[in-house]
Amino acid sequence: MKTCFDLSGRTAIVTGANTGIGQALAVALAGAGAAVLGVGRSSMAETEGMIADLHGRFASYSADLSTIDPVDAIVDAAMSSFGSVDILVNNAGIIRRADAIDFTEADWDAVMDVNLKTAFFLSQAAAKRMIPNGRGKIINIASMLSFQGGIRIPSYTASKSGLAGLTRLLACEWAGKGINVNAIAPGYFVTNNTTALREDAQRSSDILARIPAGRWGNPEELGGAAVFLASDAAAYVHGTILPVDGGWLAR
Ligand code: NAP
């Protein structure tokens, strides 16, 4: 039986789909029926295998998202692989840690380029395909740092706060054209992105003490939010930043 969460016949582009949160979201979307184009600079073989196990459809496209050069080619790759672009998940992201007083321009630019600039221009490229169809879903992967300051991650906080603002702006411009632009704000999840935090005993125990759920999240626990926002069930949901955080923001 087809449900309002069914993504059969839809194509999703997921950036950074080789590992961590992007991999989990690609698998979840494929599990709901979408054909997935995984985009990134590393091998997608593991993700491809996980989706094959579900008898899902997957293709990969190799691209370095530190510049906006590949954005049009990414959209073209989704068109040539699967014939449409219905869902875009802007997941690829990096973090650089240093005290604000010592933070370098290189660490500022690197993070802003991947996390914010490429996310915007890839959304623009995808929307040029979605708008003529009168439908599309864009899901940005935000952060607790879309709401809070954090410490020692100035460009990351700026990029994720900016991504929340951009989510709202794009929702205002494109909701009337049939495109739902929303974001998911993960709390603290076990991925490469948080290795340094989890290896710092003090920071790790401070973080854990604040999470009402009493544990870090597993990337698979973000899949339901992505399927929801990518589906007809979220047809009237626009410009929201959905926290999936074990209760972090509630404390
Ligand atoms: P991750 O394991 O480090 O994954 C980051 C992904 O982004 C990888 O696929 C990485 O590819 C890709 N990427 C980075 N720079 C790229 C570039 N220049 N070109 C192409 N791909 C690039 O960390 P993650 O936790 O899954 O992060 C995914 C997203 O979730 C990020 O936007 C992150 O900010 C966000 N997030 C994570 C958490 C958390 O607790 N983990 C919390 C809030 C938000 P490579 O493997 O090739 O580097």
PDB file of N, CA, C and O in Angstrom, residues 203-238:
ATOM      1  N   ARG A 203      34.983  17.415  27.429  1.00  0.00           N
ATOM      2  CA  ARG A 203      33.927  17.910  26.529  1.00  0.00           C
ATOM      3  C   ARG A 203      32.871  16.828  26.328  1.00  0.00           C
ATOM      4  O   ARG A 203      31.671  17.101  26.319  1.00  0.00           O
ATOM      5  N   SER A 204      33.331  15.606  26.167  1.00  0.00           N
ATOM      6  CA  SER A 204      32.412  14.495  25.918  1.00  0.00           C
ATOM      7  C   SER A 204      31.457  14.317  27.100  1.00  0.00           C
ATOM      8  O   SER A 204      30.243  14.178  26.929  1.00  0.00           O
ATOM      9  N   SER A 205      31.987  14.372  28.329  1.00  0.00           N
ATOM     10  CA  SER A 205      31.094  14.147  29.468  1.00  0.00           C
ATOM     11  C   SER A 205      30.213  15.369  29.703  1.00  0.00           C
ATOM     12  O   SER A 205      29.050  15.229  30.108  1.00  0.00           O
ATOM     13  N   ASP A 206      30.689  16.577  29.408  1.00  0.00           N
ATOM     14  CA  ASP A 206      29.838  17.783  29.525  1.00  0.00           C
ATOM     15  C   ASP A 206      28.650  17.671  28.561  1.00  0.00           C
ATOM     16  O   ASP A 206      27.516  17.998  28.910  1.00  0.00           O
ATOM     17  N   ILE A 207      28.937  17.231  27.329  1.00  0.00           N
ATOM     18  CA  ILE A 207      27.877  17.117  26.313  1.00  0.00           C
ATOM     19  C   ILE A 207      26.861  16.050  26.733  1.00  0.00           C
ATOM     20  O   ILE A 207      25.651  16.290  26.744  1.00  0.00           O
ATOM     21  N   LEU A 208      27.376  14.908  27.119  1.00  0.00           N
ATOM     22  CA  LEU A 208      26.486  13.801  27.500  1.00  0.00           C
ATOM     23  C   LEU A 208      25.576  14.192  28.666  1.00  0.00           C
ATOM     24  O   LEU A 208      24.391  13.846  28.681  1.00  0.00           O
ATOM     25  N   ALA A 209      26.121  14.953  29.599  1.00  0.00           N
ATOM     26  CA  ALA A 209      25.343  15.338  30.787  1.00  0.00           C
ATOM     27  C   ALA A 209      24.149  16.210  30.412  1.00  0.00           C
ATOM     28  O   ALA A 209      23.174  16.288  31.156  1.00  0.00           O
ATOM     29  N   ARG A 210      24.235  16.882  29.261  1.00  0.00           N
ATOM     30  CA  ARG A 210      23.152  17.795  28.873  1.00  0.00           C
ATOM     31  C   ARG A 210      22.108  17.136  27.969  1.00  0.00           C
ATOM     32  O   ARG A 210      21.066  17.722  27.675  1.00  0.00           O
ATOM     33  N   ILE A 211      22.380  15.947  27.492  1.00  0.00           N
ATOM     34  CA  ILE A 211      21.439  15.310  26.555  1.00  0.00           C
ATOM     35  C   ILE A 211      20.389  14.530  27.348  1.00  0.00           C
ATOM     36  O   ILE A 211      20.723  13.516  27.977  1.00  0.00           O
ATOM     37  N   PRO A 212      19.121  14.978  27.353  1.00  0.00           N
ATOM     38  CA  PRO A 212      18.106  14.263  28.126  1.00  0.00           C
ATOM     39  C   PRO A 212      18.012  12.779  27.769  1.00  0.00           C
ATOM     40  O   PRO A 212      17.751  11.950  28.638  1.00  0.00           O
ATOM     41  N   ALA A 213      18.225  12.419  26.517  1.00  0.00           N
ATOM     42  CA  ALA A 213      18.151  11.005  26.125  1.00  0.00           C
ATOM     43  C   ALA A 213      19.298  10.196  26.723  1.00  0.00           C
ATOM     44  O   ALA A 213      19.262   8.963  26.705  1.00  0.00           O
ATOM     45  N   GLY A 214      20.341  10.882  27.231  1.00  0.00           N
ATOM     46  CA  GLY A 214      21.410  10.198  27.941  1.00  0.00           C
ATOM     47  C   GLY A 214      22.422   9.493  27.055  1.00  0.00           C
ATOM     48  O   GLY A 214      23.210   8.681  27.533  1.00  0.00           O
ATOM     49  N   ARG A 215      22.424   9.787  25.759  1.00  0.00           N
ATOM     50  CA  ARG A 215      23.381   9.153  24.842  1.00  0.00           C
ATOM     51  C   ARG A 215      23.516   9.991  23.583  1.00  0.00           C
ATOM     52  O   ARG A 215      22.651  10.817  23.292  1.00  0.00           O
ATOM     53  N   TRP A 216      24.593   9.747  22.849  1.00  0.00           N
ATOM     54  CA  TRP A 216      24.775  10.355  21.531  1.00  0.00           C
ATOM     55  C   TRP A 216      23.807   9.689  20.550  1.00  0.00           C
ATOM     56  O   TRP A 216      23.371   8.559  20.773  1.00  0.00           O
ATOM     57  N   GLY A 217      23.515  10.392  19.461  1.00  0.00           N
ATOM     58  CA  GLY A 217      22.629   9.831  18.448  1.00  0.00           C
ATOM     59  C   GLY A 217      23.375   8.966  17.452  1.00  0.00           C
ATOM     60  O   GLY A 217      24.585   9.141  17.235  1.00  0.00           O
ATOM     61  N   ASN A 218      22.667   8.023  16.856  1.00  0.00           N
ATOM     62  CA  ASN A 218      23.201   7.238  15.738  1.00  0.00           C
ATOM     63  C   ASN A 218      22.640   7.817  14.443  1.00  0.00           C
ATOM     64  O   ASN A 218      21.447   8.140  14.384  1.00  0.00           O
ATOM     65  N   PRO A 219      23.451   7.956  13.406  1.00  0.00           N
ATOM     66  CA  PRO A 219      22.987   8.587  12.166  1.00  0.00           C
ATOM     67  C   PRO A 219      21.666   8.020  11.637  1.00  0.00           C
ATOM     68  O   PRO A 219      20.843   8.759  11.107  1.00  0.00           O
ATOM     69  N   GLU A 220      21.454   6.715  11.823  1.00  0.00           N
ATOM     70  CA  GLU A 220      20.207   6.102  11.321  1.00  0.00           C
ATOM     71  C   GLU A 220      18.971   6.766  11.943  1.00  0.00           C
ATOM     72  O   GLU A 220      17.880   6.729  11.376  1.00  0.00           O
ATOM     73  N   GLU A 221      19.142   7.369  13.109  1.00  0.00           N
ATOM     74  CA  GLU A 221      17.998   7.978  13.794  1.00  0.00           C
ATOM     75  C   GLU A 221      17.562   9.304  13.159  1.00  0.00           C
ATOM     76  O   GLU A 221      16.588   9.911  13.602  1.00  0.00           O
ATOM     77  N   LEU A 222      18.275   9.741  12.119  1.00  0.00           N
ATOM     78  CA  LEU A 222      17.866  10.940  11.377  1.00  0.00           C
ATOM     79  C   LEU A 222      17.044  10.590  10.140  1.00  0.00           C
ATOM     80  O   LEU A 222      16.469  11.470   9.500  1.00  0.00           O
ATOM     81  N   GLY A 223      17.002   9.301   9.802  1.00  0.00           N
ATOM     82  CA  GLY A 223      16.364   8.888   8.548  1.00  0.00           C
ATOM     83  C   GLY A 223      14.883   9.228   8.489  1.00  0.00           C
ATOM     84  O   GLY A 223      14.385   9.688   7.461  1.00  0.00           O
ATOM     85  N   GLY A 224      14.190   9.016   9.589  1.00  0.00           N
ATOM     86  CA  GLY A 224      12.746   9.270   9.590  1.00  0.00           C
ATOM     87  C   GLY A 224      12.422  10.730   9.311  1.00  0.00           C
ATOM     88  O   GLY A 224      11.479  11.046   8.567  1.00  0.00           O
ATOM     89  N   ALA A 225      13.215  11.634   9.889  1.00  0.00           N
ATOM     90  CA  ALA A 225      12.987  13.071   9.663  1.00  0.00           C
ATOM     91  C   ALA A 225      13.200  13.414   8.193  1.00  0.00           C
ATOM     92  O   ALA A 225      12.451  14.210   7.602  1.00  0.00           O
ATOM     93  N   ALA A 226      14.229  12.812   7.586  1.00  0.00           N
ATOM     94  CA  ALA A 226      14.506  13.104   6.168  1.00  0.00           C
ATOM     95  C   ALA A 226      13.407  12.553   5.268  1.00  0.00           C
ATOM     96  O   ALA A 226      12.957  13.236   4.335  1.00  0.00           O
ATOM     97  N   VAL A 227      12.960  11.337   5.544  1.00  0.00           N
ATOM     98  CA  VAL A 227      11.882  10.753   4.728  1.00  0.00           C
ATOM     99  C   VAL A 227      10.623  11.615   4.867  1.00  0.00           C
ATOM    100  O   VAL A 227       9.951  11.922   3.878  1.00  0.00           O
ATOM    101  N   PHE A 228      10.309  12.010   6.079  1.00  0.00           N
ATOM    102  CA  PHE A 228       9.140  12.877   6.300  1.00  0.00           C
ATOM    103  C   PHE A 228       9.253  14.165   5.476  1.00  0.00           C
ATOM    104  O   PHE A 228       8.347  14.491   4.691  1.00  0.00           O
ATOM    105  N   LEU A 229      10.378  14.866   5.609  1.00  0.00           N
ATOM    106  CA  LEU A 229      10.499  16.161   4.913  1.00  0.00           C
ATOM    107  C   LEU A 229      10.561  15.995   3.393  1.00  0.00           C
ATOM    108  O   LEU A 229      10.211  16.916   2.655  1.00  0.00           O
ATOM    109  N   ALA A 230      10.992  14.820   2.928  1.00  0.00           N
ATOM    110  CA  ALA A 230      11.086  14.566   1.485  1.00  0.00           C
ATOM    111  C   ALA A 230       9.756  14.102   0.887  1.00  0.00           C
ATOM    112  O   ALA A 230       9.633  13.977  -0.332  1.00  0.00           O
ATOM    113  N   SER A 231       8.779  13.849   1.746  1.00  0.00           N
ATOM    114  CA  SER A 231       7.565  13.164   1.280  1.00  0.00           C
ATOM    115  C   SER A 231       6.351  14.099   1.184  1.00  0.00           C
ATOM    116  O   SER A 231       6.383  15.239   1.649  1.00  0.00           O
ATOM    117  N   ASP A 232       5.279  13.546   0.633  1.00  0.00           N
ATOM    118  CA  ASP A 232       4.023  14.289   0.561  1.00  0.00           C
ATOM    119  C   ASP A 232       3.480  14.621   1.948  1.00  0.00           C
ATOM    120  O   ASP A 232       2.682  15.547   2.102  1.00  0.00           O
ATOM    121  N   ALA A 233       3.888  13.859   2.963  1.00  0.00           N
ATOM    122  CA  ALA A 233       3.413  14.119   4.323  1.00  0.00           C
ATOM    123  C   ALA A 233       3.804  15.524   4.796  1.00  0.00           C
ATOM    124  O   ALA A 233       3.157  16.085   5.677  1.00  0.00           O
ATOM    125  N   ALA A 234       4.864  16.074   4.196  1.00  0.00           N
ATOM    126  CA  ALA A 234       5.350  17.397   4.611  1.00  0.00           C
ATOM    127  C   ALA A 234       4.959  18.488   3.605  1.00  0.00           C
ATOM    128  O   ALA A 234       5.614  19.532   3.532  1.00  0.00           O
ATOM    129  N   ALA A 235       3.879  18.249   2.854  1.00  0.00           N
ATOM    130  CA  ALA A 235       3.524  19.167   1.761  1.00  0.00           C
ATOM    131  C   ALA A 235       3.345  20.620   2.230  1.00  0.00           C
ATOM    132  O   ALA A 235       3.621  21.557   1.477  1.00  0.00           O
ATOM    133  N   TYR A 236       2.889  20.803   3.472  1.00  0.00           N
ATOM    134  CA  TYR A 236       2.620  22.171   3.948  1.00  0.00           C
ATOM    135  C   TYR A 236       3.654  22.615   4.995  1.00  0.00           C
ATOM    136  O   TYR A 236       3.435  23.547   5.750  1.00  0.00           O
ATOM    137  N   VAL A 237       4.806  21.938   5.005  1.00  0.00           N
ATOM    138  CA  VAL A 237       5.880  22.274   5.945  1.00  0.00           C
ATOM    139  C   VAL A 237       6.941  23.060   5.169  1.00  0.00           C
ATOM    140  O   VAL A 237       7.560  22.531   4.238  1.00  0.00           O
ATOM    141  N   HIS A 238       7.131  24.302   5.543  1.00  0.00           N
ATOM    142  CA  HIS A 238       8.069  25.171   4.824  1.00  0.00           C
ATOM    143  C   HIS A 238       8.927  25.967   5.807  1.00  0.00           C
ATOM    144  O   HIS A 238       8.387  26.581   6.739  1.00  0.00           O
TER     145      HIS A 238
END
